[in-house]
């Protein structure tokens, strides 16, 4: 039975609170002064009260179980093996290997991996049945589940073309994998693409669900949880609610297909608000974004190094990004309560509104021939670009602030000679089936202008 706190005090109704606020405003309009609309057209109030209509969703989050993931790009096999083992020793609870070559000796890569201490994710840039079967063989030998981020629809959306395979199409490849592997969770949704490209939260949730629904419709059987790769932005409470709403709606749709494996949410901080100037602020941004992911119920979180935009992978950046999660988990006690957001009137209200709006958009997509059709005819890209343009306008006007970039920039900050990587959208003219959805950071234009000024300075 819950303890009643402050029972010695007389209760104050929401009506009384509002009357007092209006008195303190001294004639200013309550709605115009204190209410504001989010990009999702959600009206945010200055306070939320228990006597207002409540519809607690009970998202069944498992914050105590979240895993800290370390990203490793596989180039030199032996170095990658050593780095993976070292990362686990230093606190990583899972490893995501990014593999670009289908000839990579994955059996050797995973031969000495401590599966008793950490889980494995594989991020391939190809779609090969033979390679995935080798991964499955390792997983069977180790008696574990390995997550493979195999998302043909995400590949089409991001690249403009399907994966090249010897099978008739990518869905035939998925069907073969469904029947001939047992220890792989290989059906995934590259949901972070929509956030990084500028879609608002309602669109992100709806597009993720419609994307997943294509797999439910096209695959006769999915034996393992579906992985949802999401990107977490800087709007702290909204992002918590976004993950809760996403899981609730996924379960709702999965129930229609008698799919009981659930979803596995793999979260990373967004790229959209990261900057190359005053780059240390990126650590603050990723910290709050990781907190949102934890409190929202992500299963696994891979943090983004503060210098990932412009530096090649390095030990210091990886260590700092991993330690941010270790501090949140072991020193901030965010692993002590499974459902930390439940009962918060504000977050419950946001969850409900995001879920209702996203479900309505999902139904609209399905009523208009489904996600693949709208992806092909450009509707998804057009809607995403419209949302991105609105956010870009807010940034350009200074209404959306990135500290150190469009607010209080350090004019003496120089980056021209520190760029090991190209931090802007790359253009590569080629023939594609559809126009791809492009991930683009808010600060790109202003950063390019600053770099050009550096070029012109003596």
Short mmCIF file of C-alpha atoms in Angstrom, two decimals:
data_model
loop_
_atom_site.label_atom_id
_atom_site.label_comp_id
_atom_site.label_asym_id
_atom_site.label_seq_id
_atom_site.Cartn_x
_atom_site.Cartn_y
_atom_site.Cartn_z
CA UNK A 1 0.00 0.00 0.00
CA UNK A 2 1.43 3.38 -0.99
CA UNK A 3 2.26 5.82 1.78
CA UNK A 4 0.39 9.11 1.67
CA UNK A 5 2.95 11.90 1.85
CA UNK A 6 2.16 15.33 3.34
CA UNK A 7 -1.19 14.11 4.71
CA UNK A 8 -1.01 16.79 7.42
CA UNK A 9 -1.48 19.50 4.80
CA UNK A 10 -4.75 20.45 3.15
CA UNK A 11 -4.92 19.31 -0.50
CA UNK A 12 -4.72 21.97 -3.21
CA UNK A 13 -6.76 21.34 -6.36
CA UNK A 14 -5.55 22.10 -9.87
CA UNK A 15 -8.22 24.80 -10.06
CA UNK A 16 -6.76 26.53 -7.00
CA UNK A 17 -3.24 26.30 -8.42
CA UNK A 18 -4.36 27.87 -11.67
CA UNK A 19 -6.20 30.67 -9.87
CA UNK A 20 -3.07 31.45 -7.83
CA UNK A 21 -0.90 31.43 -10.97
CA UNK A 22 -3.29 33.79 -12.75
CA UNK A 23 -3.17 36.11 -9.73
CA UNK A 24 0.65 36.10 -9.79
CA UNK A 25 0.65 36.87 -13.53
CA UNK A 26 -0.95 40.26 -12.72
CA UNK A 27 -3.16 40.42 -15.77
CA UNK A 28 -0.97 38.58 -18.27
CA UNK A 29 -2.75 35.92 -20.29
CA UNK A 30 -2.25 32.44 -18.78
CA UNK A 31 -2.42 30.58 -22.10
CA UNK A 32 -0.11 32.92 -24.01
CA UNK A 33 2.40 33.31 -21.17
CA UNK A 34 2.81 29.81 -19.77
CA UNK A 35 1.56 27.32 -22.37
CA UNK A 36 3.76 26.36 -25.30
CA UNK A 37 3.43 24.03 -28.26
CA UNK A 38 6.03 21.43 -29.17
CA UNK A 39 6.89 20.61 -32.81
CA UNK A 40 4.54 17.63 -32.41
CA UNK A 41 1.67 20.08 -31.62
CA UNK A 42 1.55 18.94 -28.01
CA UNK A 43 0.47 21.73 -25.68
CA UNK A 44 2.72 21.74 -22.61
CA UNK A 45 1.23 23.13 -19.41
CA UNK A 46 3.12 24.77 -16.52
CA UNK A 47 1.94 22.12 -14.06
CA UNK A 48 0.19 18.74 -13.97
CA UNK A 49 -2.04 17.59 -11.14
CA UNK A 50 -3.47 14.29 -9.88
CA UNK A 51 -7.08 15.50 -10.04
CA UNK A 52 -6.86 15.99 -13.81
CA UNK A 53 -7.89 13.09 -16.11
CA UNK A 54 -5.13 10.47 -16.01
CA UNK A 55 -4.58 7.42 -18.19
CA UNK A 56 -1.39 5.80 -16.84
CA UNK A 57 0.03 3.55 -19.53
CA UNK A 58 2.36 1.44 -17.39
CA UNK A 59 5.12 1.04 -19.96
CA UNK A 60 6.83 -1.84 -18.09
CA UNK A 61 10.30 -0.42 -18.58
CA UNK A 62 13.32 -2.29 -17.20
CA UNK A 63 15.76 0.45 -16.36
CA UNK A 64 17.70 -1.83 -14.01
CA UNK A 65 18.56 -4.11 -16.92
CA UNK A 66 20.00 -1.64 -19.43
CA UNK A 67 23.33 -2.63 -21.00
CA UNK A 68 26.29 -0.37 -21.70
CA UNK A 69 27.48 -0.93 -25.26
CA UNK A 70 30.87 -0.14 -26.80
CA UNK A 71 31.15 0.43 -30.56
CA UNK A 72 34.09 -1.19 -32.36
CA UNK A 73 34.85 -0.76 -36.05
CA UNK A 74 36.44 -3.98 -37.31
CA UNK A 75 39.43 -3.28 -39.52
CA UNK A 76 42.37 -5.11 -37.98
CA UNK A 77 40.94 -8.37 -36.64
CA UNK A 78 43.40 -8.96 -33.80
CA UNK A 79 43.24 -5.35 -32.63
CA UNK A 80 39.43 -5.52 -32.63
CA UNK A 81 39.52 -8.70 -30.55
CA UNK A 82 41.87 -7.12 -28.04
CA UNK A 83 39.82 -3.93 -27.88
CA UNK A 84 36.58 -5.85 -27.30
CA UNK A 85 38.05 -7.85 -24.43
CA UNK A 86 39.59 -4.72 -22.92
CA UNK A 87 36.28 -2.83 -23.18
CA UNK A 88 34.43 -5.61 -21.35
CA UNK A 89 37.10 -5.60 -18.65
CA UNK A 90 36.56 -1.84 -18.27
CA UNK A 91 32.80 -2.04 -17.87
CA UNK A 92 31.17 -2.55 -21.27
CA UNK A 93 28.29 -5.02 -21.07
CA UNK A 94 27.88 -5.45 -24.81
CA UNK A 95 29.89 -4.81 -27.96
CA UNK A 96 28.63 -3.64 -31.34
CA UNK A 97 31.02 -4.72 -34.11
CA UNK A 98 30.71 -2.72 -37.32
CA UNK A 99 31.83 -4.99 -40.19
CA UNK A 100 32.20 -3.84 -43.79
CA UNK A 101 33.73 -6.94 -45.39
CA UNK A 102 31.73 -10.18 -45.76
CA UNK A 103 35.01 -12.14 -45.81
CA UNK A 104 35.82 -11.11 -42.23
CA UNK A 105 36.63 -14.17 -40.12
CA UNK A 106 33.74 -13.72 -37.72
CA UNK A 107 34.44 -17.07 -36.04
CA UNK A 108 37.91 -15.83 -35.08
CA UNK A 109 36.51 -12.44 -34.07
CA UNK A 110 34.16 -14.04 -31.56
CA UNK A 111 36.20 -17.11 -30.62
CA UNK A 112 37.53 -15.75 -27.33
CA UNK A 113 34.77 -13.24 -26.62
CA UNK A 114 33.50 -13.41 -22.99
CA UNK A 115 29.85 -14.17 -23.74
CA UNK A 116 29.29 -14.89 -20.06
CA UNK A 117 29.96 -11.21 -19.33
CA UNK A 118 28.67 -9.35 -22.39
CA UNK A 119 26.39 -9.63 -25.41
CA UNK A 120 27.25 -9.05 -29.06
CA UNK A 121 25.70 -6.91 -31.80
CA UNK A 122 26.83 -7.10 -35.42
CA UNK A 123 26.39 -4.07 -37.71
CA UNK A 124 27.13 -5.28 -41.27
CA UNK A 125 27.21 -3.07 -44.37
CA UNK A 126 26.26 -6.05 -46.55
CA UNK A 127 23.60 -8.74 -46.68
CA UNK A 128 25.11 -12.23 -46.92
CA UNK A 129 23.39 -15.47 -45.94
CA UNK A 130 26.73 -17.29 -45.71
CA UNK A 131 28.15 -14.68 -43.32
CA UNK A 132 25.05 -14.67 -41.12
CA UNK A 133 25.09 -18.48 -40.94
CA UNK A 134 28.67 -18.30 -39.66
CA UNK A 135 27.52 -15.87 -36.97
CA UNK A 136 24.65 -18.21 -36.11
CA UNK A 137 27.06 -21.14 -35.80
CA UNK A 138 29.13 -19.17 -33.28
CA UNK A 139 26.00 -18.23 -31.34
CA UNK A 140 24.91 -21.89 -31.16
CA UNK A 141 28.35 -22.97 -29.98
CA UNK A 142 28.32 -20.31 -27.28
CA UNK A 143 24.66 -20.98 -26.44
CA UNK A 144 23.70 -17.32 -26.78
CA UNK A 145 21.73 -14.90 -28.95
CA UNK A 146 23.64 -12.52 -31.22
CA UNK A 147 21.88 -9.44 -32.56
CA UNK A 148 22.51 -8.69 -36.23
CA UNK A 149 21.29 -5.33 -37.51
CA UNK A 150 19.95 -6.53 -40.84
CA UNK A 151 17.44 -3.95 -42.06
CA UNK A 152 16.90 -3.94 -45.85
CA UNK A 153 14.15 -1.30 -45.63
CA UNK A 154 16.46 0.92 -43.60
CA UNK A 155 19.17 0.36 -46.21
CA UNK A 156 16.76 1.46 -48.95
CA UNK A 157 15.66 4.52 -46.97
CA UNK A 158 19.19 5.63 -46.14
CA UNK A 159 21.07 4.61 -49.29
CA UNK A 160 18.37 4.75 -51.95
CA UNK A 161 19.03 1.14 -53.01
CA UNK A 162 18.45 -2.32 -51.58
CA UNK A 163 21.31 -4.55 -50.47
CA UNK A 164 22.88 -6.48 -53.34
CA UNK A 165 22.18 -10.20 -52.90
CA UNK A 166 22.19 -13.36 -55.00
CA UNK A 167 18.59 -14.00 -54.00
CA UNK A 168 15.63 -12.52 -55.89
CA UNK A 169 15.16 -9.76 -53.32
CA UNK A 170 16.10 -8.81 -49.78
CA UNK A 171 12.92 -10.25 -48.31
CA UNK A 172 13.74 -13.66 -49.78
CA UNK A 173 17.10 -13.43 -48.00
CA UNK A 174 15.33 -12.62 -44.74
CA UNK A 175 12.97 -15.57 -45.19
CA UNK A 176 15.93 -17.93 -45.71
CA UNK A 177 17.52 -16.59 -42.54
CA UNK A 178 14.25 -16.99 -40.65
CA UNK A 179 14.09 -20.69 -41.44
CA UNK A 180 17.79 -21.59 -41.38
CA UNK A 181 19.11 -19.76 -38.30
CA UNK A 182 18.01 -20.09 -34.69
CA UNK A 183 20.33 -18.01 -32.53
CA UNK A 184 20.22 -14.70 -34.38
CA UNK A 185 17.95 -11.73 -33.77
CA UNK A 186 18.41 -10.29 -37.25
CA UNK A 187 15.21 -8.31 -37.92
CA UNK A 188 15.87 -4.68 -37.03
CA UNK A 189 14.54 -1.20 -37.77
CA UNK A 190 16.96 1.67 -38.39
CA UNK A 191 14.68 4.11 -36.57
CA UNK A 192 17.48 6.56 -35.71
CA UNK A 193 17.59 7.57 -39.37
CA UNK A 194 14.32 9.48 -39.03
CA UNK A 195 15.44 11.41 -35.94
CA UNK A 196 18.84 12.26 -37.40
CA UNK A 197 17.16 13.48 -40.59
CA UNK A 198 14.90 15.88 -38.66
CA UNK A 199 11.57 14.07 -38.23
CA UNK A 200 9.55 15.13 -35.19
CA UNK A 201 8.81 12.59 -32.45
CA UNK A 202 5.36 11.63 -33.68
CA UNK A 203 6.82 10.92 -37.10
CA UNK A 204 9.73 8.99 -35.59
CA UNK A 205 7.39 6.68 -33.68
CA UNK A 206 4.91 6.24 -36.53
CA UNK A 207 7.61 5.63 -39.17
CA UNK A 208 9.32 3.09 -36.90
CA UNK A 209 6.06 1.22 -36.37
CA UNK A 210 5.12 1.29 -40.07
CA UNK A 211 8.66 0.17 -40.94
CA UNK A 212 8.38 -2.75 -38.49
CA UNK A 213 4.91 -3.57 -39.78
CA UNK A 214 6.35 -4.25 -43.25
CA UNK A 215 8.44 -7.04 -41.74
CA UNK A 216 5.46 -8.45 -39.86
CA UNK A 217 3.56 -8.56 -43.15
CA UNK A 218 6.35 -10.05 -45.25
CA UNK A 219 8.05 -12.55 -42.96
CA UNK A 220 6.09 -15.70 -42.04
CA UNK A 221 7.95 -16.16 -38.76
CA UNK A 222 10.25 -14.07 -36.58
CA UNK A 223 11.83 -16.14 -33.82
CA UNK A 224 13.65 -13.46 -31.83
CA UNK A 225 12.89 -9.94 -30.57
CA UNK A 226 12.81 -7.22 -33.21
CA UNK A 227 15.55 -4.64 -32.64
CA UNK A 228 14.56 -0.98 -32.84
CA UNK A 229 17.65 1.24 -33.28
CA UNK A 230 16.57 4.64 -32.01
CA UNK A 231 18.32 8.00 -31.70
CA UNK A 232 17.71 10.12 -28.60
CA UNK A 233 17.49 13.90 -28.83
CA UNK A 234 17.95 16.63 -26.29
CA UNK A 235 14.32 17.23 -25.22
CA UNK A 236 14.74 15.33 -21.96
CA UNK A 237 11.20 14.48 -20.82
CA UNK A 238 9.80 14.17 -24.34
CA UNK A 239 12.49 11.60 -25.20
CA UNK A 240 11.62 9.54 -22.13
CA UNK A 241 7.98 9.60 -23.22
CA UNK A 242 8.94 8.79 -26.82
CA UNK A 243 10.55 5.49 -25.87
CA UNK A 244 7.67 4.57 -23.57
CA UNK A 245 5.13 5.33 -26.31
CA UNK A 246 7.17 3.41 -28.88
CA UNK A 247 7.27 0.27 -26.77
CA UNK A 248 3.57 0.49 -25.94
CA UNK A 249 2.52 0.87 -29.56
CA UNK A 250 4.92 -1.82 -30.76
CA UNK A 251 3.37 -4.28 -28.31
CA UNK A 252 -0.08 -3.22 -29.50
CA UNK A 253 0.76 -3.92 -33.15
CA UNK A 254 2.76 -7.08 -32.42
CA UNK A 255 -0.26 -8.51 -30.62
CA UNK A 256 -2.20 -8.42 -33.90
CA UNK A 257 0.40 -10.78 -35.39
CA UNK A 258 0.62 -13.01 -32.29
CA UNK A 259 4.24 -11.92 -31.99
CA UNK A 260 5.28 -12.43 -28.37
CA UNK A 261 9.03 -11.85 -28.57
CA UNK A 262 8.69 -8.10 -28.03
CA UNK A 263 11.10 -5.40 -29.13
CA UNK A 264 14.68 -4.74 -28.08
CA UNK A 265 15.39 -1.00 -28.02
CA UNK A 266 18.97 -0.09 -28.89
CA UNK A 267 19.53 3.61 -28.25
CA UNK A 268 22.25 6.06 -29.23
CA UNK A 269 22.46 9.85 -28.82
CA UNK A 270 21.35 11.84 -31.85
CA UNK A 271 23.88 13.26 -34.30
CA UNK A 272 21.60 16.14 -35.17
CA UNK A 273 22.56 18.52 -32.34
CA UNK A 274 26.28 17.65 -32.16
CA UNK A 275 28.90 20.23 -33.08
CA UNK A 276 32.58 20.44 -34.02
CA UNK A 277 33.05 23.85 -32.37
CA UNK A 278 32.99 23.94 -28.56
CA UNK A 279 32.93 20.15 -28.87
CA UNK A 280 33.14 19.46 -25.12
CA UNK A 281 29.51 20.52 -24.85
CA UNK A 282 28.75 17.31 -26.75
CA UNK A 283 29.52 15.44 -23.51
CA UNK A 284 26.75 17.33 -21.73
CA UNK A 285 24.34 16.66 -24.56
CA UNK A 286 25.08 12.93 -24.70
CA UNK A 287 24.81 12.62 -20.91
CA UNK A 288 21.23 13.91 -20.77
CA UNK A 289 20.34 11.92 -23.90
CA UNK A 290 21.64 8.72 -22.30
CA UNK A 291 19.64 9.54 -19.17
CA UNK A 292 16.49 9.86 -21.26
CA UNK A 293 17.25 6.50 -22.87
CA UNK A 294 17.71 4.82 -19.49
CA UNK A 295 14.58 6.30 -17.92
CA UNK A 296 12.58 5.64 -21.09
CA UNK A 297 13.42 1.94 -20.95
CA UNK A 298 16.08 1.30 -23.61
CA UNK A 299 17.54 -2.20 -23.38
CA UNK A 300 21.00 -1.23 -24.62
CA UNK A 301 22.71 2.15 -24.94
CA UNK A 302 25.77 2.91 -27.06
CA UNK A 303 27.04 6.37 -26.22
CA UNK A 304 28.61 8.63 -28.84
CA UNK A 305 32.16 9.95 -28.19
CA UNK A 306 32.26 13.72 -27.86
CA UNK A 307 34.70 13.95 -30.81
CA UNK A 308 33.09 11.34 -33.06
CA UNK A 309 32.22 13.92 -35.73
CA UNK A 310 35.74 14.98 -36.54
CA UNK A 311 38.18 12.48 -34.97
CA UNK A 312 38.90 8.93 -35.99
CA UNK A 313 38.07 6.31 -33.39
CA UNK A 314 40.38 6.79 -30.42
CA UNK A 315 40.88 5.28 -26.98
CA UNK A 316 40.26 8.50 -25.04
CA UNK A 317 36.93 9.32 -26.72
CA UNK A 318 35.72 5.72 -26.32
CA UNK A 319 36.73 5.64 -22.65
CA UNK A 320 34.97 8.92 -21.85
CA UNK A 321 31.76 7.85 -23.61
CA UNK A 322 31.76 4.49 -21.80
CA UNK A 323 32.51 6.12 -18.45
CA UNK A 324 29.57 8.49 -18.85
CA UNK A 325 27.27 5.46 -18.85
CA UNK A 326 29.18 3.79 -16.02
CA UNK A 327 28.72 6.89 -13.85
CA UNK A 328 24.99 7.00 -14.66
CA UNK A 329 24.62 3.33 -13.85
CA UNK A 330 26.87 2.82 -10.85
CA UNK A 331 27.09 6.24 -9.22
CA UNK A 332 23.76 7.87 -10.12
CA UNK A 333 21.66 4.83 -9.18
CA UNK A 334 19.69 4.83 -12.40
CA UNK A 335 19.78 1.03 -12.37
CA UNK A 336 17.82 0.71 -9.12
CA UNK A 337 14.21 1.13 -10.31
CA UNK A 338 12.64 -0.63 -13.27
CA UNK A 339 9.91 1.90 -14.05
CA UNK A 340 11.23 5.30 -12.87
CA UNK A 341 8.93 7.36 -15.12
CA UNK A 342 5.67 5.68 -14.09
CA UNK A 343 3.40 7.95 -12.09
CA UNK A 344 4.91 11.21 -13.29
CA UNK A 345 1.84 13.16 -14.39
CA UNK A 346 3.87 15.12 -16.95
CA UNK A 347 5.59 12.13 -18.53
CA UNK A 348 2.41 10.05 -18.46
CA UNK A 349 0.59 12.87 -20.27
CA UNK A 350 3.36 13.18 -22.87
CA UNK A 351 3.40 9.41 -23.37
CA UNK A 352 -0.34 9.34 -23.94
CA UNK A 353 -0.35 12.24 -26.39
CA UNK A 354 2.66 10.99 -28.38
CA UNK A 355 1.16 7.50 -28.55
CA UNK A 356 -2.23 8.75 -29.73
CA UNK A 357 -0.78 11.05 -32.39
CA UNK A 358 1.72 8.43 -33.60
CA UNK A 359 -0.96 5.74 -33.80
CA UNK A 360 -3.15 8.06 -35.89
CA UNK A 361 -0.25 8.73 -38.28
CA UNK A 362 0.58 5.02 -38.44
CA UNK A 363 -3.02 4.23 -39.39
CA UNK A 364 -2.88 6.94 -42.07
CA UNK A 365 0.28 5.41 -43.55
CA UNK A 366 -1.30 1.95 -43.62
CA UNK A 367 -4.50 3.32 -45.16
CA UNK A 368 -2.41 4.85 -47.95
CA UNK A 369 -0.68 1.65 -49.15
CA UNK A 370 1.85 1.26 -46.37
CA UNK A 371 5.34 2.39 -45.50
CA UNK A 372 7.25 0.96 -48.47
CA UNK A 373 4.86 2.60 -50.92
CA UNK A 374 5.19 6.00 -49.22
CA UNK A 375 8.95 5.55 -49.00
CA UNK A 376 9.06 4.85 -52.71
CA UNK A 377 6.89 7.79 -53.78
CA UNK A 378 8.84 10.20 -51.59
CA UNK A 379 6.12 10.96 -49.03
CA UNK A 380 8.20 9.92 -46.03
CA UNK A 381 11.20 11.94 -47.18
CA UNK A 382 9.07 14.99 -47.98
CA UNK A 383 7.37 14.97 -44.57
CA UNK A 384 10.70 14.46 -42.82
CA UNK A 385 12.30 17.30 -44.78
CA UNK A 386 9.42 19.60 -43.87
CA UNK A 387 9.93 18.92 -40.15
CA UNK A 388 13.69 19.31 -40.52
CA UNK A 389 13.26 22.66 -42.28
CA UNK A 390 11.10 23.98 -39.43
CA UNK A 391 13.70 22.97 -36.86
CA UNK A 392 16.49 24.42 -38.98
CA UNK A 393 14.63 27.73 -39.14
CA UNK A 394 14.39 27.77 -35.33
CA UNK A 395 18.12 27.13 -35.08
CA UNK A 396 19.02 29.74 -37.68
CA UNK A 397 16.88 32.34 -35.90
CA UNK A 398 18.41 31.51 -32.52
CA UNK A 399 15.18 30.17 -31.02
CA UNK A 400 16.68 26.69 -30.81
CA UNK A 401 20.00 27.03 -29.04
CA UNK A 402 23.19 25.02 -29.39
CA UNK A 403 25.52 26.46 -26.79
CA UNK A 404 28.87 27.49 -28.25
CA UNK A 405 27.53 27.41 -31.80
CA UNK A 406 24.62 29.83 -32.26
CA UNK A 407 24.76 31.10 -28.66
CA UNK A 408 27.93 32.36 -26.98
CA UNK A 409 30.33 31.04 -29.63
CA UNK A 410 34.03 31.24 -28.88
CA UNK A 411 35.41 33.32 -31.74
CA UNK A 412 38.92 32.08 -30.99
CA UNK A 413 37.93 28.44 -31.38
CA UNK A 414 39.77 26.98 -34.41
CA UNK A 415 38.99 23.59 -35.93
CA UNK A 416 40.48 23.64 -39.44
CA UNK A 417 43.57 21.62 -38.51
CA UNK A 418 41.77 19.18 -36.18
CA UNK A 419 39.43 17.58 -38.72
CA UNK A 420 40.45 13.96 -39.25
CA UNK A 421 37.01 13.13 -40.63
CA UNK A 422 34.68 15.07 -42.94
CA UNK A 423 31.86 16.18 -40.58
CA UNK A 424 29.30 17.28 -43.18
CA UNK A 425 26.84 15.63 -45.54
CA UNK A 426 28.74 13.90 -48.32
CA UNK A 427 27.42 14.07 -51.88
CA UNK A 428 27.97 11.11 -54.17
CA UNK A 429 26.04 11.32 -57.46
CA UNK A 430 24.80 7.86 -58.44
CA UNK A 431 21.72 6.06 -59.65
CA UNK A 432 19.25 5.09 -56.92
CA UNK A 433 15.80 3.53 -56.82
CA UNK A 434 14.48 6.24 -54.52
CA UNK A 435 15.75 9.55 -53.20
CA UNK A 436 17.40 8.63 -49.87
CA UNK A 437 16.58 10.22 -46.54
CA UNK A 438 19.61 12.30 -45.56
CA UNK A 439 20.88 12.70 -42.01
CA UNK A 440 21.93 16.30 -41.46
CA UNK A 441 23.14 18.20 -38.40
CA UNK A 442 21.64 21.57 -37.49
CA UNK A 443 25.02 23.32 -37.24
CA UNK A 444 26.48 22.21 -40.57
CA UNK A 445 25.94 25.43 -42.50
CA UNK A 446 27.22 27.72 -39.74
CA UNK A 447 30.23 25.47 -39.16
CA UNK A 448 31.13 25.51 -42.83
CA UNK A 449 30.98 29.30 -42.78
CA UNK A 450 33.29 29.45 -39.77
CA UNK A 451 35.75 27.04 -41.38
CA UNK A 452 35.76 29.18 -44.51
CA UNK A 453 36.59 32.23 -42.41
CA UNK A 454 39.49 30.29 -40.88
CA UNK A 455 40.74 29.52 -44.39
CA UNK A 456 40.72 33.22 -45.25
CA UNK A 457 42.48 34.34 -42.07
CA UNK A 458 46.27 34.73 -42.13
#
